[in-house]
Short mmCIF file of C-alpha atoms and ligand atoms in Angstrom, two decimals:
data_model
loop_
_atom_site.label_atom_id
_atom_site.label_comp_id
_atom_site.label_asym_id
_atom_site.label_seq_id
_atom_site.Cartn_x
_atom_site.Cartn_y
_atom_site.Cartn_z
CA UNK A 1 -17.53 24.74 -26.16
CA UNK A 2 -14.46 22.68 -25.25
CA UNK A 3 -15.11 19.19 -23.94
CA UNK A 4 -13.04 17.87 -21.07
CA UNK A 5 -11.66 14.40 -21.65
CA UNK A 6 -10.54 12.00 -18.96
CA UNK A 7 -7.14 11.64 -20.64
CA UNK A 8 -5.15 13.47 -23.28
CA UNK A 9 -2.23 11.58 -24.79
CA UNK A 10 0.40 13.70 -26.54
CA UNK A 11 2.14 11.76 -29.31
CA UNK A 12 1.17 8.73 -31.39
CA UNK A 13 4.44 6.86 -31.41
CA UNK A 14 4.98 3.42 -29.91
CA UNK A 15 4.47 4.84 -26.39
CA UNK A 16 1.37 6.96 -27.02
CA UNK A 17 -0.37 4.10 -28.79
CA UNK A 18 0.68 1.70 -26.01
CA UNK A 19 -0.80 4.13 -23.46
CA UNK A 20 -4.10 4.25 -25.35
CA UNK A 21 -4.30 0.44 -25.54
CA UNK A 22 -3.57 -0.01 -21.83
CA UNK A 23 -5.99 2.75 -20.75
CA UNK A 24 -8.79 1.43 -22.95
CA UNK A 25 -8.28 -2.03 -21.47
CA UNK A 26 -8.50 -0.49 -17.99
CA UNK A 27 -11.85 1.08 -18.91
CA UNK A 28 -10.62 4.65 -19.52
CA UNK A 29 -12.63 5.17 -22.66
CA UNK A 30 -12.79 8.95 -22.83
CA UNK A 31 -9.37 9.65 -24.24
CA UNK A 32 -7.94 11.56 -27.15
CA UNK A 33 -4.48 11.34 -28.73
CA UNK A 34 -2.99 14.38 -30.43
CA UNK A 35 -0.22 13.86 -32.98
CA UNK A 36 1.63 16.67 -34.75
CA UNK A 37 2.31 14.61 -37.86
CA UNK A 38 -0.18 13.01 -40.24
CA UNK A 39 0.84 9.45 -39.38
CA UNK A 40 1.59 7.35 -36.32
CA UNK A 41 5.05 5.92 -35.64
CA UNK A 42 7.02 8.70 -33.93
CA UNK A 43 10.75 8.28 -34.29
CA UNK A 44 10.27 5.27 -36.60
CA UNK A 45 8.16 7.37 -38.94
CA UNK A 46 10.71 10.20 -38.93
CA UNK A 47 13.92 8.20 -39.25
CA UNK A 48 13.74 6.79 -42.75
CA UNK A 49 17.42 7.02 -43.66
CA UNK A 50 18.83 4.09 -45.65
CA UNK A 51 19.65 1.24 -43.30
CA UNK A 52 17.40 2.53 -40.47
CA UNK A 53 16.69 -0.41 -38.21
CA UNK A 54 16.39 -1.26 -34.59
CA UNK A 55 19.60 -2.08 -32.74
CA UNK A 56 17.75 -4.12 -30.10
CA UNK A 57 16.19 -7.42 -31.31
CA UNK A 58 12.57 -6.93 -32.39
CA UNK A 59 11.31 -9.73 -30.15
CA UNK A 60 12.34 -7.47 -27.25
CA UNK A 61 11.89 -4.08 -28.92
CA UNK A 62 8.10 -4.45 -28.93
CA UNK A 63 5.36 -4.57 -26.31
CA UNK A 64 4.78 -7.90 -24.57
CA UNK A 65 1.02 -7.27 -24.77
CA UNK A 66 0.98 -6.92 -28.57
CA UNK A 67 1.71 -10.14 -30.40
CA UNK A 68 3.66 -10.13 -33.63
CA UNK A 69 4.94 -13.57 -34.64
CA UNK A 70 6.10 -12.37 -38.06
CA UNK A 71 9.06 -10.04 -37.48
CA UNK A 72 11.03 -10.50 -40.67
CA UNK A 73 14.48 -10.21 -39.11
CA UNK A 74 16.22 -10.35 -35.75
CA UNK A 75 16.66 -6.55 -36.02
CA UNK A 76 13.73 -5.28 -38.03
CA UNK A 77 13.97 -2.28 -40.35
CA UNK A 78 12.28 1.02 -39.46
CA UNK A 79 9.57 0.60 -42.12
CA UNK A 80 8.49 -2.73 -40.61
CA UNK A 81 8.42 -1.23 -37.10
CA UNK A 82 6.17 1.54 -38.46
CA UNK A 83 3.90 -1.04 -40.07
CA UNK A 84 3.72 -2.86 -36.74
CA UNK A 85 2.63 0.36 -35.00
CA UNK A 86 0.00 0.96 -37.72
CA UNK A 87 -1.29 -2.58 -37.15
CA UNK A 88 -1.48 -1.96 -33.39
CA UNK A 89 -3.56 1.14 -34.05
CA UNK A 90 -6.06 -0.82 -36.16
CA UNK A 91 -6.14 -4.04 -34.13
CA UNK A 92 -6.89 -2.15 -30.91
CA UNK A 93 -9.28 0.34 -32.54
CA UNK A 94 -7.20 3.36 -31.57
CA UNK A 95 -7.18 5.27 -34.88
CA UNK A 96 -10.54 6.99 -34.41
CA UNK A 97 -9.23 8.54 -31.21
CA UNK A 98 -6.20 10.19 -32.85
CA UNK A 99 -6.29 13.83 -33.96
CA UNK A 100 -3.56 14.19 -36.60
CA UNK A 101 -1.85 17.46 -37.46
CA UNK A 102 -2.32 18.82 -33.94
CA UNK A 103 0.83 20.09 -32.24
CA UNK A 104 0.73 21.01 -28.57
CA UNK A 105 2.53 24.26 -27.80
CA UNK A 106 1.56 24.80 -24.19
CA UNK A 107 0.14 22.91 -21.21
CA UNK A 108 -1.35 24.58 -18.16
CA UNK A 109 -2.98 23.11 -15.05
CA UNK A 110 -6.15 24.68 -13.72
CA UNK A 111 -5.90 23.87 -10.02
CA UNK A 112 -9.46 24.84 -9.15
CA UNK A 113 -10.95 22.55 -11.76
CA UNK A 114 -8.25 19.85 -11.66
CA UNK A 115 -7.95 20.04 -15.43
CA UNK A 116 -5.07 20.46 -17.88
CA UNK A 117 -5.52 22.73 -20.87
CA UNK A 118 -3.41 22.02 -23.95
CA UNK A 119 -2.95 24.83 -26.45
CA UNK A 120 -2.11 23.82 -29.98
CA UNK A 121 -0.47 25.56 -32.91
CA UNK A 122 -3.75 25.34 -34.81
CA UNK A 123 -5.44 27.39 -32.07
CA UNK A 124 -7.66 24.54 -30.89
CA UNK A 125 -7.67 23.82 -27.15
CA UNK A 126 -7.95 20.43 -25.47
CA UNK A 127 -8.96 20.00 -21.83
CA UNK A 128 -8.31 16.80 -19.88
CA UNK A 129 -8.25 15.66 -16.27
CA UNK A 130 -5.07 13.69 -16.90
CA UNK A 131 -2.31 13.98 -19.48
CA UNK A 132 0.11 11.34 -20.73
CA UNK A 133 3.10 13.04 -22.32
CA UNK A 134 4.35 10.53 -24.89
CA UNK A 135 6.24 12.74 -27.32
CA UNK A 136 9.38 10.62 -26.99
CA UNK A 137 12.92 11.34 -25.86
CA UNK A 138 14.24 12.26 -29.32
CA UNK A 139 11.43 14.02 -31.21
CA UNK A 140 13.47 16.84 -32.77
CA UNK A 141 16.64 16.54 -34.81
CA UNK A 142 19.61 18.80 -34.22
CA UNK A 143 21.87 20.69 -36.61
CA UNK A 144 25.33 20.83 -35.07
CA UNK A 145 26.99 23.93 -33.81
CA UNK A 146 29.62 24.19 -36.56
CA UNK A 147 31.09 27.50 -37.68
CA UNK A 148 29.87 28.58 -41.11
CA UNK A 149 27.07 25.99 -41.23
CA UNK A 150 24.81 28.29 -43.23
CA UNK A 151 27.53 29.26 -45.67
CA UNK A 152 27.61 25.79 -47.25
CA UNK A 153 25.94 25.96 -50.66
CA UNK A 154 25.56 22.26 -51.43
CA UNK A 155 22.79 19.88 -50.39
CA UNK A 156 22.20 19.23 -46.66
CA UNK A 157 20.33 16.24 -45.26
CA UNK A 158 19.72 15.37 -41.62
CA UNK A 159 19.56 11.66 -40.77
CA UNK A 160 16.19 12.14 -39.06
CA UNK A 161 14.61 13.93 -42.08
CA UNK A 162 15.93 11.96 -45.01
CA UNK A 163 15.60 13.41 -48.52
CA UNK A 164 14.45 10.45 -50.59
CA UNK A 165 14.42 12.52 -53.78
CA UNK A 166 18.14 13.22 -53.70
CA UNK A 167 20.11 11.06 -56.13
CA UNK A 168 23.45 10.14 -54.54
CA UNK A 169 24.89 8.38 -57.58
CA UNK A 170 28.29 9.77 -58.52
CA UNK A 171 28.10 12.42 -55.76
CA UNK A 172 30.80 13.46 -53.28
CA UNK A 173 29.11 13.01 -49.91
CA UNK A 174 30.14 13.70 -46.32
CA UNK A 175 28.64 12.08 -43.25
CA UNK A 176 29.19 14.06 -40.06
CA UNK A 177 28.89 11.95 -36.92
CA UNK A 178 29.67 8.34 -36.09
CA UNK A 179 26.87 7.45 -33.64
CA UNK A 180 24.06 4.87 -33.83
CA UNK A 181 22.48 6.52 -36.90
CA UNK A 182 25.75 6.99 -38.83
CA UNK A 183 26.87 3.36 -38.48
CA UNK A 184 23.62 2.34 -40.17
CA UNK A 185 23.75 5.02 -42.88
CA UNK A 186 27.38 4.72 -44.01
CA UNK A 187 27.20 1.08 -45.26
CA UNK A 188 24.17 1.97 -47.40
CA UNK A 189 25.59 5.26 -48.71
CA UNK A 190 28.82 3.70 -49.96
CA UNK A 191 26.65 1.49 -52.18
CA UNK A 192 25.00 4.54 -53.75
CA UNK A 193 27.35 7.53 -53.70
CA UNK A 194 30.42 8.31 -55.80
CA UNK A 195 32.61 8.96 -52.75
CA UNK A 196 31.81 9.12 -49.02
CA UNK A 197 33.90 10.92 -46.41
CA UNK A 198 33.00 10.10 -42.82
CA UNK A 199 33.86 12.88 -40.36
CA UNK A 200 34.52 11.36 -36.96
CA UNK A 201 34.90 13.35 -33.74
CA UNK A 202 34.88 10.45 -31.26
CA UNK A 203 35.25 6.79 -32.24
CA UNK A 204 32.62 4.63 -30.52
CA UNK A 205 32.66 1.05 -29.27
CA UNK A 206 31.23 -1.24 -31.94
CA UNK A 207 30.04 -4.79 -31.31
CA UNK A 208 29.02 -7.23 -34.07
CA UNK A 209 25.37 -7.30 -35.01
CA UNK A 210 24.10 -10.86 -35.27
CA UNK A 211 21.27 -10.12 -37.67
CA UNK A 212 19.42 -12.70 -39.73
CA UNK A 213 16.11 -13.26 -41.45
CA UNK A 214 13.63 -14.98 -39.15
CA UNK A 215 13.23 -18.54 -40.48
CA UNK A 216 9.68 -19.28 -41.69
CA UNK A 217 9.63 -22.22 -39.26
CA UNK A 218 10.21 -19.89 -36.30
CA UNK A 219 7.47 -17.51 -37.48
CA UNK A 220 5.04 -20.45 -37.77
CA UNK A 221 6.00 -21.72 -34.35
CA UNK A 222 5.55 -18.26 -32.78
CA UNK A 223 2.13 -17.98 -34.45
CA UNK A 224 0.97 -21.43 -33.32
CA UNK A 225 2.50 -21.47 -29.85
CA UNK A 226 2.78 -17.91 -28.48
CA UNK A 227 4.47 -19.23 -25.33
CA UNK A 228 7.54 -20.08 -27.43
CA UNK A 229 7.82 -16.47 -28.58
CA UNK A 230 7.40 -15.31 -24.98
CA UNK A 231 10.18 -17.70 -23.99
CA UNK A 232 12.47 -16.29 -26.72
CA UNK A 233 11.65 -12.76 -25.51
CA UNK A 234 12.46 -13.75 -21.93
CA UNK A 235 15.80 -15.25 -23.02
CA UNK A 236 16.67 -12.00 -24.82
CA UNK A 237 15.52 -9.94 -21.84
CA UNK A 238 17.76 -11.81 -19.40
CA UNK A 239 20.68 -11.79 -21.84
CA UNK A 240 20.45 -8.00 -22.05
CA UNK A 241 19.87 -7.75 -18.31
CA UNK A 242 23.16 -9.53 -17.62
CA UNK A 243 24.96 -7.06 -19.91
CA UNK A 244 24.13 -4.28 -17.41
CA UNK A 245 26.93 -5.66 -15.23
CA UNK A 246 29.35 -4.66 -18.00
CA UNK A 247 27.72 -1.56 -19.47
CA UNK A 248 26.02 0.27 -16.60
CA UNK A 249 28.84 -0.17 -14.09
CA UNK A 250 32.56 -0.41 -14.69
CA UNK A 251 33.38 -3.98 -13.64
CA UNK A 252 35.81 -6.66 -14.86
CA UNK A 253 33.10 -7.53 -17.41
CA UNK A 254 33.45 -4.02 -18.86
CA UNK A 255 37.00 -4.98 -19.74
CA UNK A 256 35.62 -8.04 -21.48
CA UNK A 257 33.32 -5.84 -23.60
CA UNK A 258 36.33 -3.67 -24.48
CA UNK A 259 38.20 -6.82 -25.55
CA UNK A 260 35.22 -7.95 -27.64
CA UNK A 261 35.04 -4.52 -29.30
CA UNK A 262 38.76 -4.54 -30.02
CA UNK A 263 38.60 -8.11 -31.37
CA UNK A 264 35.76 -7.05 -33.70
CA UNK A 265 37.84 -4.09 -34.87
CA UNK A 266 40.93 -6.28 -35.32
CA UNK A 267 39.04 -8.88 -37.29
CA UNK A 268 37.39 -6.37 -39.62
CA UNK A 269 40.14 -3.75 -40.02
CA UNK A 270 43.59 -4.91 -41.05
CA UNK A 271 45.21 -1.48 -41.52
CA UNK A 272 46.86 -0.56 -38.15
CA UNK A 273 46.55 3.20 -38.77
CA UNK A 274 42.81 2.99 -39.47
CA UNK A 275 42.44 0.71 -36.45
CA UNK A 276 44.13 3.32 -34.29
CA UNK A 277 41.81 6.01 -35.63
CA UNK A 278 38.82 3.82 -34.79
CA UNK A 279 39.91 2.78 -31.30
CA UNK A 280 37.73 4.37 -28.61
CA UNK A 281 39.33 5.98 -25.56
CA UNK A 282 36.39 5.92 -23.15
CA UNK A 283 34.82 3.27 -20.94
CA UNK A 284 32.41 1.00 -22.87
CA UNK A 285 28.84 1.93 -21.99
CA UNK A 286 29.63 5.60 -21.31
CA UNK A 287 28.17 6.46 -24.71
CA UNK A 288 25.59 4.23 -26.36
CA UNK A 289 27.13 0.98 -27.63
CA UNK A 290 27.09 0.70 -31.40
CA UNK A 291 26.03 -2.57 -32.99
CA UNK A 292 27.16 -3.15 -36.56
CA UNK A 293 28.86 -5.76 -38.68
CA UNK A 294 29.00 -3.69 -41.85
CA UNK A 295 30.25 -0.28 -40.66
CA UNK A 296 33.98 -1.11 -40.52
CA UNK A 297 33.92 -2.94 -43.88
CA UNK A 298 32.10 0.05 -45.44
CA UNK A 299 34.79 2.45 -44.23
CA UNK A 300 37.37 0.38 -46.12
CA UNK A 301 35.59 0.47 -49.47
CA UNK A 302 37.54 2.22 -52.25
CA UNK A 303 34.97 5.01 -52.33
CA UNK A 304 35.02 5.72 -48.59
CA UNK A 305 37.44 7.51 -46.28
CA UNK A 306 37.44 8.21 -42.55
CA UNK A 307 38.45 11.75 -41.66
CA UNK A 308 39.34 12.25 -38.02
CA UNK A 309 40.74 15.78 -38.25
CA UNK A 310 38.38 18.11 -36.38
CA UNK A 311 36.06 20.19 -38.53
CA UNK A 312 37.29 23.81 -38.43
CA UNK A 313 34.52 25.40 -40.44
CA UNK A 314 32.04 24.81 -43.21
CA UNK A 315 32.64 26.70 -46.42
CA UNK A 316 30.45 27.35 -49.48
CA UNK A 317 32.12 24.34 -51.15
CA UNK A 318 32.15 21.92 -48.27
CA UNK A 319 34.08 21.32 -45.06
CA UNK A 320 37.45 22.67 -43.98
CA UNK A 321 39.26 20.52 -41.41
CA UNK A 322 41.83 21.83 -38.96
CA UNK A 323 44.72 20.37 -41.01
CA UNK A 324 43.85 23.06 -43.58
CA UNK A 325 42.28 20.68 -46.15
CA UNK A 326 39.13 21.86 -47.92
CA UNK A 327 36.80 18.95 -48.71
CA UNK A 328 34.63 19.74 -51.75
CA UNK A 329 31.23 18.13 -51.38
CA UNK A 330 27.95 17.82 -53.26
CA UNK A 331 26.02 16.79 -50.19
CA UNK A 332 26.51 16.67 -46.43
CA UNK A 333 24.60 14.16 -44.30
CA UNK A 334 24.29 15.27 -40.69
CA UNK A 335 24.08 12.20 -38.46
CA UNK A 336 24.58 14.52 -35.52
CA UNK A 337 21.74 13.44 -33.31
CA UNK A 338 18.80 15.03 -31.63
CA UNK A 339 17.78 18.01 -29.59
CA UNK A 340 17.29 15.96 -26.45
CA UNK A 341 14.83 17.64 -24.13
CA UNK A 342 16.84 17.17 -20.93
CA UNK A 343 15.27 20.32 -19.56
CA UNK A 344 11.65 19.55 -20.43
CA UNK A 345 9.32 19.81 -23.43
CA UNK A 346 10.06 22.62 -25.90
CA UNK A 347 6.88 24.49 -24.87
CA UNK A 348 5.67 25.98 -21.58
CA UNK A 349 4.25 23.58 -19.01
CA UNK A 350 2.60 25.49 -16.20
CA UNK A 351 1.70 23.77 -12.94
CA UNK A 352 0.11 24.68 -9.61
CA UNK A 353 0.35 28.39 -8.78
CA UNK A 354 1.77 29.24 -12.20
CA UNK A 355 5.06 27.39 -11.67
CA UNK A 356 7.07 26.73 -14.81
CA UNK A 357 8.57 23.34 -15.57
CA UNK A 358 11.24 24.91 -17.81
CA UNK A 359 12.40 27.09 -14.89
CA UNK A 360 12.40 24.24 -12.39
CA UNK A 361 14.24 21.97 -14.81
CA UNK A 362 16.71 24.56 -16.11
CA UNK A 363 19.57 22.62 -14.50
CA UNK A 364 18.24 19.26 -15.73
CA UNK A 365 14.97 17.37 -15.46
CA UNK A 366 13.91 15.60 -12.26
CA UNK A 367 10.81 13.57 -11.56
CA UNK A 368 9.48 10.95 -9.18
CA UNK A 369 10.06 7.47 -10.62
CA UNK A 370 10.62 9.25 -13.97
CA UNK A 371 6.88 9.79 -14.35
CA UNK A 372 5.40 12.44 -11.99
CA UNK A 373 6.66 15.88 -11.03
CA UNK A 374 5.69 17.71 -7.84
CA UNK A 375 3.56 20.75 -8.64
CA UNK A 376 2.35 19.29 -11.95
CA UNK A 377 -0.42 16.93 -10.83
CA UNK A 378 -2.23 14.45 -13.04
CA UNK A 379 0.61 14.61 -15.58
CA UNK A 380 2.32 11.36 -16.51
CA UNK A 381 5.63 11.55 -18.35
CA UNK A 382 6.61 8.67 -20.60
CA UNK A 383 10.36 8.13 -21.17
CA UNK A 384 10.77 10.87 -18.56
CA UNK A 385 13.82 11.85 -16.51
CA UNK A 386 16.14 8.98 -15.57
CA UNK A 387 14.18 6.28 -17.36
CA UNK A 388 16.69 5.49 -20.10
CA UNK A 389 18.30 2.06 -20.34
CA UNK A 390 21.89 1.60 -21.48
CA UNK A 391 21.61 -2.14 -21.88
CA UNK A 392 18.01 -3.24 -22.46
CA UNK A 393 14.99 -2.42 -24.59
CA UNK A 394 13.45 1.02 -24.00
CA UNK A 395 10.03 -0.52 -24.56
CA UNK A 396 10.46 -2.80 -21.54
CA UNK A 397 10.86 0.37 -19.45
CA UNK A 398 7.93 2.00 -21.22
CA UNK A 399 5.68 -0.95 -20.27
CA UNK A 400 6.49 -0.27 -16.62
CA UNK A 401 5.60 3.40 -17.13
CA UNK A 402 2.33 2.54 -18.88
CA UNK A 403 1.20 0.28 -16.03
CA UNK A 404 2.11 2.93 -13.47
CA UNK A 405 0.26 5.65 -15.38
CA UNK A 406 -2.82 3.42 -15.69
CA UNK A 407 -2.73 2.87 -11.91
CA UNK A 408 -2.47 6.62 -11.30
CA UNK A 409 -5.14 7.58 -13.81
CA UNK A 410 -7.67 4.93 -12.77
CA UNK A 411 -7.11 5.82 -9.10
CA UNK A 412 -7.69 9.49 -9.85
CA UNK A 413 -10.79 8.88 -11.93
CA UNK A 414 -12.12 6.10 -9.66
CA UNK A 415 -11.77 8.23 -6.50
CA UNK A 416 -12.98 11.30 -8.39
CA UNK A 417 -9.91 13.25 -7.32
CA UNK A 418 -9.32 16.80 -8.35
CA UNK A 419 -5.66 16.09 -8.36
CA UNK A 420 -2.92 13.68 -7.42
CA UNK A 421 0.37 15.44 -6.77
CA UNK A 422 3.55 13.68 -5.66
CA UNK A 423 4.92 15.08 -2.37
CA UNK A 424 7.96 17.33 -2.82
CA UNK A 425 10.04 15.52 -0.20
CA UNK A 426 9.25 12.10 -1.68
CA UNK A 427 10.46 13.32 -5.06
CA UNK A 428 13.55 14.98 -3.56
CA UNK A 429 14.61 11.86 -1.65
CA UNK A 430 14.02 9.74 -4.74
CA UNK A 431 16.29 11.96 -6.83
CA UNK A 432 19.01 12.10 -4.21
CA UNK A 433 19.13 8.31 -4.34
CA UNK A 434 19.11 8.26 -8.15
CA UNK A 435 21.94 10.79 -8.43
CA UNK A 436 23.98 8.94 -5.78
CA UNK A 437 23.58 5.70 -7.71
CA UNK A 438 24.31 7.44 -11.02
CA UNK A 439 27.67 8.56 -9.67
CA UNK A 440 28.81 4.93 -9.80
CA UNK A 441 27.81 4.32 -13.43
CA UNK A 442 29.85 4.32 -16.63
CA UNK A 443 27.75 7.24 -17.98
CA UNK A 444 29.48 9.49 -15.46
CA UNK A 445 32.97 8.21 -16.26
CA UNK A 446 34.06 11.24 -18.22
CA UNK A 447 32.94 10.94 -21.85
CA UNK A 448 30.58 13.45 -23.44
CA UNK A 449 27.19 12.12 -24.50
CA UNK A 450 23.62 13.25 -25.08
CA UNK A 451 22.72 11.58 -21.78
CA UNK A 452 24.18 14.57 -19.89
CA UNK A 453 23.33 18.26 -19.78
CA UNK A 454 26.07 20.78 -20.63
CA UNK A 455 26.83 20.89 -16.88
CA UNK A 456 27.25 17.13 -16.70
CA UNK A 457 23.95 16.42 -14.92
CA UNK A 458 22.47 13.05 -15.83
CA UNK A 459 18.77 13.62 -16.38
CA UNK A 460 18.22 10.74 -18.73
CA UNK A 461 19.48 7.33 -17.59
CA UNK A 462 18.20 4.88 -14.98
CA UNK A 463 21.13 3.60 -12.88
CA UNK A 464 20.15 -0.01 -12.47
CA UNK A 465 18.76 -3.18 -13.97
CA UNK A 466 15.50 -3.16 -15.94
CA UNK A 467 14.19 -5.56 -13.30
CA UNK A 468 14.77 -2.91 -10.60
CA UNK A 469 13.10 -0.24 -12.71
CA UNK A 470 10.08 -2.49 -13.29
CA UNK A 471 9.83 -3.31 -9.58
CA UNK A 472 9.84 0.40 -8.80
CA UNK A 473 7.08 1.01 -11.35
CA UNK A 474 4.91 -1.84 -10.04
CA UNK A 475 4.91 -0.20 -6.63
CA UNK A 476 2.30 2.57 -6.78
CA UNK A 477 2.12 4.12 -3.31
CA UNK A 478 -0.91 6.30 -2.79
CA UNK A 479 0.73 7.77 0.33
CA UNK A 480 3.48 9.33 -1.85
CA UNK A 481 0.89 11.70 -3.25
CA UNK A 482 -1.16 14.63 -2.11
CA UNK A 483 -4.61 13.38 -3.15
CA UNK A 484 -7.25 16.07 -3.20
CA UNK A 485 -10.94 15.45 -3.84
CA UNK A 486 -13.51 18.16 -4.32
CA UNK A 487 -16.54 17.51 -2.15
CA UNK A 488 -19.33 18.42 -4.52
CA UNK A 489 -21.81 18.99 -1.64
CA UNK A 490 -19.75 21.39 0.47
CA UNK A 491 -17.43 22.71 -2.25
CA UNK A 492 -14.57 22.12 0.19
CA UNK A 493 -11.44 20.18 -0.61
CA UNK A 494 -10.90 16.89 1.17
CA UNK A 495 -7.41 15.41 1.43
CA UNK A 496 -7.55 11.67 1.00
CA UNK A 497 -5.08 9.68 3.07
CA UNK A 498 -3.61 6.34 2.10
O1 LIG B 1 23.10 10.65 -32.59
P1 LIG B 1 24.28 10.68 -31.51
P2 LIG B 1 22.50 9.41 -33.39
N1 LIG B 1 31.02 18.05 -35.10
O2 LIG B 1 24.03 11.90 -30.70
C1 LIG B 1 28.66 13.76 -33.80
C2 LIG B 1 18.98 6.40 -30.92
N2 LIG B 1 19.09 5.58 -32.11
O3 LIG B 1 21.44 9.95 -34.28
O4 LIG B 1 30.44 11.48 -30.22
C3 LIG B 1 31.34 16.78 -35.35
O5 LIG B 1 24.45 9.38 -30.84
C4 LIG B 1 28.85 13.11 -32.46
O6 LIG B 1 30.21 13.14 -32.08
P3 LIG B 1 30.63 12.94 -30.52
C5 LIG B 1 19.97 5.94 -29.89
O7 LIG B 1 19.43 6.06 -28.60
C6 LIG B 1 18.62 4.33 -32.00
O8 LIG B 1 23.53 8.59 -34.00
O9 LIG B 1 29.68 13.80 -29.73
N3 LIG B 1 30.62 15.74 -34.96
C7 LIG B 1 28.32 11.70 -32.73
O10 LIG B 1 29.26 10.92 -33.37
C8 LIG B 1 21.09 6.91 -30.09
O11 LIG B 1 21.92 7.03 -28.96
C9 LIG B 1 18.69 3.52 -33.06
O12 LIG B 1 32.02 13.38 -30.46
C10 LIG B 1 29.51 16.01 -34.26
C11 LIG B 1 27.18 12.00 -33.71
O13 LIG B 1 27.42 13.26 -34.29
C12 LIG B 1 20.32 8.15 -30.43
O14 LIG B 1 19.25 7.72 -31.24
C13 LIG B 1 19.27 3.93 -34.26
C14 LIG B 1 29.09 17.32 -33.98
C15 LIG B 1 25.83 12.08 -33.00
O15 LIG B 1 25.56 10.86 -32.41
C16 LIG B 1 21.08 9.19 -31.20
O16 LIG B 1 21.84 8.56 -32.24
C17 LIG B 1 19.74 5.22 -34.35
C18 LIG B 1 29.91 18.36 -34.43
N4 LIG B 1 29.62 19.65 -34.16
C19 LIG B 1 19.64 6.05 -33.27
N5 LIG B 1 27.93 17.26 -33.28
C20 LIG B 1 18.13 2.16 -32.90
O17 LIG B 1 18.44 1.30 -33.65
C21 LIG B 1 27.64 15.96 -33.14
N6 LIG B 1 28.59 15.20 -33.73
C22 LIG B 1 17.19 1.86 -31.78
#
């Protein structure tokens, strides 16, 4: 017999654990979390490359409802973020609700019962009245589409699945990619490897990273007077919020960011030719801003070289660039990013009347307030379509989503609804507004980035301030939904009006 839970949470990363904590606090006790791995932590568990750390200050890249006065640094390393998530799991008694090693490979809504069924690779089924999809925006890494990729006979490592057993000492290593992961990896690799060649396709905007160890005095103060830590978090929040006026929209302040980036480059790179190679040619903010104070210096080490000739093909010995040079390599590190699910989860999600989310989203994902999709009732997407920030902490946005999902789930359970389905026209109007607003943002200014589908549709970013996003998520309007209750006496559906 399969039991039906009130809530199924898919994924035990920061977001899934946050959802469990918030739901438990709201009295939703009958919940289960399924996690495909054997540990919590999500992206912070998977990304263990040398130098992996947050590029948003930890005081802000954390939940406001989980106190941690002892972050070791301004930008904490991945291992410490993982430890923090483990501590959350224990402090809030969430661990016993997690089923590890369970990977969902299909979700289907049973309209008559108002229940989702989750199939898993292990064959076990889970049934739940509501589902929180918290598998994260970047769960799967991506091998690039490079000719001859499989012909390479040396060692291959992807940044998101680091090989800790590989000994880099004395080795000729390539790093492909110069995004947020690469700028953290390269400075560490040059300390270990014999020689490092960095293959750049597009130079990014880099701003200095003002990292430092948290003074013991500050940790003590945060522990004794939590309000001080909250104040520091607020200061960081508003500082980032202001930066939207430079990064989300192209304004005179965007020019200032470009000047800051160029000044950073000028200060750290004296060779004019290298500087030219590293100078970006797109509007700051269009791609994710890079934050590093040790990437440029690392590129100038004697055992490091930037290669900006396009990669023509991989060969058994290494990489051939379009200038005809064959680069012989012992190991290639692919810092080439993730398989971003801009068109939905990588498994079938079947809604009312057998509709398929993959079909409906084939041109790019769309949702209402990033969280609900018409035709897929009782399903709450975390970090869903158009919820990504370009200037602030993702977790601030996630908190808004968690509170909204709790409102939806407790309403559904409290009113004993069979389902709660956002109206199609409400969702359509919402997305028309979002796409209109997106047209004015830097993300649509012509660069290529993982924010966009191959057709240039922006299914990932929220075109506004975090404050606006949070206001939108605080506003749960029952009237936006088709709310259907099953009258247990008559067996007839009743539509509940706001
Ligand atoms: O991946 P990316 P990432 N040939 O997609 C290049 C988050 N993150 O892992 O720019 C040659 O940004 C590609 O080149 P181009 C963060 O949200 C957060 O670095 O497309 N090169 C690019 O340089 C981030 O945005 C933290 O021309 C190829 C690179 O590979 C997201 O993860 C830390 C290529 C991919 O960059 C992804 O970052 C790290 C090819 N065929 C990451 N294909 C935090 O600290 C791709 N590239 C929170």
